[in-house]
Amino acid sequence: MKVLIVNTSERTGGAAVAASRLMEALNNNGVKAKMLVRDKQTDAVTVAALPGRWRQQWNFLWERWCLLWHLRGQRRYLFKLDMGNAGSDITRLPEFKEADVVHLHWVNQGMLSLQGIRRILDSGKPVVWTMHDAWPSTALCHLTLGCKNYKTQCRNCKYLPGKGSSNDLSARVWRRKKAMLKGRHVWFVACSRWLAGEAKASALLAGQRVENIPNPIDTHVFCPKDKAEARRLLELPQEERLILFVSQRVTHENKGMDYLVEACQLLAEQYPDMVSTTGVVVLGGHAEDVEGRLPFKTYALGYVNDVQRIVSIYNAADVFVLPSLSENLPNTIMEAMACGVPAVGFNVGGIPEEIDHRQNGYVARYRDAADMAAGLRWVLCEADYESLSAAAVRKVLKCYSQQSVAMKYTEVYYEAMASKRCNL
């Protein structure tokens, strides 16, 4: 079986990481898998780039310009929405023609247009589409953030100026997506049970198959290592208790840095001794922007893309924290737990599926900085740390290993192929 995985980027972003890991997992478990990307960032022979670099750039800029026009020049939501009006036709490419199954992932920002996706669906090849956010089940947005319009029909979009109208851009794109899917079958896969539930509630996906399969992780790479040695390599203090925060861009409002700052301030007030014994390691772009906001020593490591260094950073930490306000199934929590680091996060999205409360980490009440502070204190100072660490590793080995995830996807592929043959 030959599978073509389609994603905008090869390495940048959580969806790209998950798609790359799935390709590796499939190839390690008897399935021939390739990736097709717009942004190729390595020399991997299993990854192909879309031809026509300038055309790809034009598709990206044209869609952004159209969105900016509909947003009346307001840039706040420019990268929170996608309208799918520009993209490539991949059905003519040799990688597409030789594939038995086409597996879409995150295909936005000029990678595929709605018209291009319709051509894929009309090609006769079975199509699997992994949802890394809500966009496949909504008109425009990647994060619904409490909006329920997608359950009936997107309109009056809160992201649009004036909160939209009954025939705004979201309503028009909704109709285009509805037409794209009409009479066509897609095997949708959500990475978390939470997102699968959201997808099943979408009127756009009515009648479509929705499965739940988590992202895989290579537990031979992300695994426990000597903490003292990791800190020595990174030049981090040996004696401090280290809290780790990771994000591609740490200042992104959805990642909840304000809640982490508040939680740390509460800890410093309630337990003054922690001020001199606790540090916060910040990994990601704009990490230096949070220095001075935290009451504890801050170690801003910036953006890192070397996997072995990232593994060392996880192993150097005592606890991982992710105060995100919306998440699917965060790779970062999975990576931390695979390294034996207990995690603390809010009760939102797929986070409570990864963290078993008070068994391998702590699930704090949503948007409750005080409870997040309690969770950090519990992991660092009150819990049986060795038991938490061991339980975290066991959870990842059981649920997110390459073999486990590859087998689940292989079953979906064969079922999609069989169903396609029956409908011919």
XYZ file of C-alpha atoms in Angstrom:
424
model
C 0.000 0.000 0.000
C 1.243 3.483 -0.913
C 0.046 6.479 1.114
C 0.576 10.124 0.209
C 0.509 12.439 3.234
C -0.292 16.045 2.266
C 0.587 18.909 4.610
C 1.514 22.562 4.090
C 4.825 22.342 5.938
C 7.311 19.568 6.491
C 8.540 20.647 9.915
C 6.925 23.895 11.127
C 3.910 23.620 13.442
C 2.252 20.859 15.413
C 0.432 19.383 12.407
C 3.692 19.159 10.442
C 5.414 17.392 13.337
C 2.503 14.955 13.679
C 2.328 14.290 9.919
C 6.091 13.663 9.716
C 5.940 11.306 12.664
C 3.048 9.423 11.102
C 4.984 9.008 7.862
C 7.889 7.567 9.829
C 5.588 5.309 11.850
C 3.919 3.948 8.712
C 7.240 3.297 6.976
C 8.483 1.496 10.080
C 5.400 -0.711 10.094
C 5.076 -1.994 6.545
C 3.307 0.873 4.741
C 5.050 2.907 2.035
C 4.378 6.530 2.899
C 5.523 9.797 1.333
C 4.826 13.430 2.173
C 3.874 16.199 -0.228
C 4.450 19.682 1.199
C 4.577 23.287 0.109
C 7.443 24.132 2.473
C 10.156 21.485 2.251
C 12.803 22.032 4.896
C 15.029 18.933 4.755
C 16.636 16.780 2.089
C 14.524 13.718 3.037
C 13.846 11.576 -0.056
C 10.431 10.613 1.332
C 9.274 14.255 1.210
C 8.346 15.955 -2.064
C 7.802 19.683 -2.557
C 5.082 21.255 -4.662
C 6.546 22.527 -7.933
C 6.456 26.215 -8.765
C 7.836 28.101 -5.789
C 6.625 31.489 -7.022
C 3.142 30.152 -7.708
C 2.970 28.816 -4.139
C 4.003 32.213 -2.816
C 1.348 33.887 -4.956
C -1.362 31.500 -3.671
C -0.412 32.333 -0.087
C -0.318 36.092 -0.648
C -3.545 36.154 -2.659
C -5.515 34.313 0.026
C -4.078 36.537 2.776
C -4.919 39.655 0.768
C -8.503 38.474 0.201
C -8.891 37.746 3.905
C -7.411 41.102 4.840
C -9.925 42.809 2.546
C -12.833 40.987 4.210
C -11.354 41.900 7.606
C -11.287 45.551 6.487
C -7.574 45.772 7.057
C -7.662 44.439 10.626
C -4.774 41.985 11.064
C -5.748 40.487 14.427
C -7.487 37.447 12.919
C -5.524 37.277 9.667
C -3.896 33.950 10.541
C -6.804 32.514 12.525
C -8.970 32.140 9.413
C -8.646 30.416 6.042
C -11.076 30.681 3.127
C -9.495 28.127 0.766
C -9.748 30.292 -2.337
C -6.199 29.662 -3.603
C -4.074 26.550 -3.881
C -2.524 23.913 -6.114
C -3.971 21.054 -8.145
C -1.945 18.084 -6.925
C -3.869 15.451 -8.921
C -1.456 15.809 -11.866
C 1.650 15.116 -9.816
C 3.374 11.699 -10.018
C 3.296 11.362 -6.212
C -0.486 11.644 -6.329
C -0.930 9.282 -9.262
C 1.085 6.477 -7.662
C -0.707 6.696 -4.279
C -3.325 4.162 -3.214
C -4.586 6.470 -0.453
C -4.412 10.268 -0.203
C -4.082 11.438 3.394
C -4.729 15.142 3.946
C -3.531 16.890 7.093
C -3.207 20.692 7.572
C -3.482 22.051 4.011
C -4.176 25.756 4.537
C -2.495 29.084 3.686
C -2.438 28.507 -0.053
C -1.516 24.800 -0.100
C -4.884 23.485 -1.310
C -7.998 25.381 -2.336
C -11.523 24.053 -1.907
C -11.566 23.482 -5.643
C -8.301 21.545 -5.379
C -9.693 19.378 -2.582
C -12.778 18.670 -4.706
C -10.533 17.487 -7.552
C -8.832 15.110 -5.096
C -12.203 13.766 -3.965
C -13.312 13.311 -7.591
C -10.117 11.463 -8.547
C -11.487 8.129 -7.403
C -8.793 7.641 -4.785
C -9.822 7.046 -1.157
C -9.220 10.151 0.954
C -8.421 10.279 4.672
C -8.310 13.706 6.321
C -6.711 14.124 9.743
C -8.127 17.108 11.613
C -5.508 18.990 13.608
C -8.023 21.722 14.395
C -11.641 22.604 13.624
C -11.208 24.064 10.111
C -12.445 21.027 8.141
C -15.719 21.180 10.130
C -16.233 24.974 10.041
C -16.297 27.616 7.337
C -13.296 29.786 8.209
C -11.928 29.299 11.709
C -9.373 26.899 13.148
C -10.549 27.533 16.716
C -14.257 27.935 17.462
C -13.650 29.256 21.009
C -17.212 28.685 22.192
C -19.035 29.481 18.932
C -21.652 26.841 18.068
C -22.733 28.086 14.629
C -20.946 25.179 12.924
C -23.558 22.829 14.405
C -26.145 24.277 12.040
C -24.449 26.657 9.575
C -21.648 29.172 9.861
C -22.883 32.763 9.593
C -22.656 35.942 11.674
C -18.990 35.092 12.214
C -17.564 36.695 15.346
C -14.160 37.000 13.689
C -15.477 39.272 10.924
C -15.958 43.045 11.371
C -19.320 43.808 12.915
C -19.594 40.109 13.811
C -20.601 39.313 10.265
C -24.080 38.859 8.851
C -26.387 36.074 7.705
C -24.670 36.120 4.306
C -21.134 37.051 5.333
C -17.908 35.424 4.172
C -18.348 32.511 6.584
C -21.805 31.747 5.174
C -20.512 31.812 1.598
C -17.486 29.624 2.334
C -19.754 27.233 4.259
C -21.862 26.767 1.119
C -18.733 26.136 -0.950
C -17.501 23.503 1.512
C -20.943 21.914 1.589
C -20.916 21.667 -2.213
C -17.355 20.298 -2.131
C -18.385 17.411 0.130
C -21.841 16.730 -1.354
C -22.011 13.168 -2.649
C -18.382 12.544 -1.753
C -17.049 10.471 1.122
C -14.054 11.325 3.301
C -12.681 9.370 6.267
C -12.125 12.143 8.797
C -9.756 11.401 11.680
C -9.569 13.608 14.774
C -6.459 13.413 16.944
C -8.488 13.631 20.164
C -11.838 12.350 21.380
C -12.772 15.955 22.111
C -12.222 17.090 18.505
C -13.964 13.968 17.185
C -17.023 14.959 19.194
C -16.863 18.489 17.813
C -16.560 17.147 14.259
C -19.516 14.792 14.643
C -21.628 17.749 15.800
C -20.821 19.760 12.662
C -23.633 20.030 10.128
C -20.947 20.322 7.452
C -19.721 16.777 8.123
C -23.166 15.180 8.466
C -23.051 11.690 6.956
C -19.249 11.570 6.932
C -17.202 9.036 8.881
C -15.285 10.459 11.852
C -12.672 8.385 13.700
C -10.392 9.167 16.633
C -6.706 8.251 16.326
C -4.007 10.070 18.323
C -0.735 11.375 16.940
C 2.275 9.030 17.212
C 5.601 9.671 18.876
C 8.928 7.858 18.568
C 9.515 6.614 22.098
C 13.065 5.604 21.177
C 13.867 9.296 20.678
C 11.632 10.888 23.310
C 12.512 8.909 26.403
C 13.862 9.464 29.924
C 17.531 10.410 30.175
C 19.840 11.526 32.967
C 18.497 14.833 34.305
C 21.810 16.067 35.674
C 23.568 15.432 32.375
C 20.788 17.185 30.439
C 21.140 20.262 32.651
C 24.899 20.233 32.284
C 24.619 20.195 28.474
C 22.133 23.073 28.535
C 23.994 25.016 31.226
C 20.937 25.013 33.485
C 21.262 24.970 37.291
C 21.415 21.558 38.921
C 19.809 22.550 42.213
C 16.666 24.382 41.072
C 13.234 22.915 40.424
C 12.574 23.732 36.791
C 9.171 24.431 35.225
C 9.166 24.072 31.434
C 6.911 25.958 28.995
C 7.106 25.210 25.254
C 5.386 26.856 22.302
C 6.277 27.683 18.718
C 5.534 31.319 19.655
C 5.332 31.734 23.409
C 3.501 35.066 23.246
C 0.541 33.660 21.276
C -2.517 34.591 23.351
C -4.030 31.125 22.980
C -1.010 29.531 24.689
C -1.979 31.194 27.982
C 1.299 32.735 29.121
C -0.663 35.267 31.207
C -2.112 32.404 33.251
C 1.336 30.911 33.833
C 2.615 34.299 34.988
C -0.316 34.636 37.400
C 0.138 31.073 38.679
C 3.827 31.676 39.366
C 3.077 34.942 41.136
C 0.612 33.099 43.390
C 3.228 30.459 44.162
C 5.803 33.129 44.997
C 3.346 34.829 47.361
C 2.182 31.645 49.088
C 5.574 29.909 49.202
C 8.330 32.587 49.341
C 11.015 29.906 49.587
C 10.231 28.898 45.976
C 11.525 32.215 44.644
C 15.143 31.222 45.212
C 14.718 27.520 44.413
C 12.527 27.540 41.294
C 13.196 28.468 37.674
C 11.085 28.647 34.525
C 12.549 27.404 31.238
C 10.862 28.964 28.191
C 11.365 27.274 24.828
C 10.065 28.882 21.640
C 10.032 32.009 19.549
C 9.890 35.344 21.438
C 10.924 33.559 24.658
C 12.914 36.617 25.676
C 9.686 38.668 25.736
C 8.530 36.998 28.964
C 11.726 37.614 30.886
C 11.000 39.962 33.761
C 7.309 39.008 33.948
C 7.877 35.938 36.104
C 8.807 36.009 39.814
C 11.200 33.091 39.321
C 14.460 32.978 37.430
C 13.707 32.689 33.727
C 15.808 30.761 31.220
C 14.777 31.851 27.712
C 16.103 29.273 25.253
C 14.480 30.726 22.134
C 13.389 28.645 19.151
C 15.094 25.253 18.837
C 14.590 22.754 16.001
C 17.296 20.217 16.862
C 15.405 17.165 18.130
C 18.156 15.874 20.400
C 18.492 19.268 22.072
C 14.703 19.401 22.537
C 14.803 15.964 24.181
C 17.515 17.227 26.533
C 15.380 20.263 27.403
C 12.439 18.048 28.359
C 14.679 15.803 30.438
C 16.156 18.807 32.238
C 12.720 19.843 33.526
C 10.884 18.728 36.659
C 7.413 19.612 35.399
C 5.925 20.655 32.065
C 3.143 23.243 31.964
C 0.762 24.104 29.109
C -1.844 26.737 30.092
C -3.413 26.792 26.605
C -6.970 28.031 26.209
C -7.711 25.662 23.321
C -5.858 22.528 22.252
C -6.436 19.382 20.237
C -3.911 16.756 21.360
C -0.703 18.700 22.104
C 2.505 17.069 20.904
C 4.384 18.922 23.640
C 2.543 17.181 26.482
C 3.129 13.841 24.797
C 6.840 14.618 24.373
C 7.268 15.699 27.988
C 5.486 12.631 29.342
C 7.530 10.331 27.087
C 10.625 11.802 28.762
C 9.155 11.041 32.194
C 8.189 14.640 32.961
C 4.732 15.074 34.578
C 2.551 17.701 32.912
C 0.112 20.325 34.155
C -2.553 21.791 31.857
C -6.071 23.165 31.790
C -9.125 20.958 31.421
C -9.737 21.824 27.784
C -9.726 20.015 24.442
C -7.636 16.843 24.372
C -5.413 17.759 27.339
C -7.362 15.641 29.890
C -7.075 12.700 27.487
C -3.292 12.855 27.774
C -2.957 13.820 31.442
C -4.627 11.482 33.922
C -5.357 13.758 36.867
C -3.086 13.072 39.859
C -1.809 9.892 38.200
C 0.764 11.189 35.708
C 0.204 14.936 36.092
C -2.410 17.495 37.056
C -5.461 18.780 35.147
C -6.318 22.266 36.391
C -9.721 23.894 36.170
C -10.115 25.871 32.947
C -8.700 29.407 33.094
C -8.035 28.984 36.833
C -4.530 30.253 37.572
C -4.879 29.386 41.265
C -5.603 25.734 40.450
C -2.727 25.697 37.980
C -0.477 26.991 40.770
C -1.808 24.228 43.037
C -1.000 21.662 40.341
C 2.554 22.908 39.887
C 3.113 22.899 43.654
C 1.629 19.393 43.955
C 3.901 17.937 41.262
C 7.045 19.688 42.482
C 6.683 19.343 46.232
C 3.861 17.056 47.349
C 3.334 14.103 45.015
C 5.341 10.888 44.732
C 7.408 12.208 41.856
C 8.960 8.902 40.801
C 5.518 7.293 40.512
C 4.194 10.228 38.486
C 7.156 10.051 36.137
C 6.853 6.313 35.591
C 3.098 6.580 34.998
C 3.672 9.301 32.393
C 6.041 7.081 30.420
C 3.649 4.109 30.619
C 0.759 6.216 29.291
C 2.731 7.271 26.212
C 4.010 3.757 25.490
C 0.497 2.357 25.701
C -1.430 4.990 23.737
C 0.900 6.936 21.446
C 3.667 4.614 20.268
C 4.432 4.438 16.547
C 3.271 0.844 16.212
C -0.049 1.435 17.978
C -0.952 4.486 15.877
C 0.304 3.024 12.581
C -1.877 -0.067 13.050
C -4.972 2.059 13.639
C -4.353 4.151 10.534
C -3.621 1.064 8.434
C -7.044 -0.319 9.343
C -8.662 2.957 8.216
C -6.716 2.911 4.932
C -7.781 -0.652 4.079
C -11.372 0.092 4.992
C -11.354 3.229 2.826
C -9.884 1.303 -0.107
C -12.420 -1.508 0.256
C -15.323 0.921 0.470
C -14.093 2.764 -2.614
C -13.950 -0.469 -4.609
C -17.490 -1.370 -3.563
C -18.769 1.990 -4.805
C -17.107 1.744 -8.226
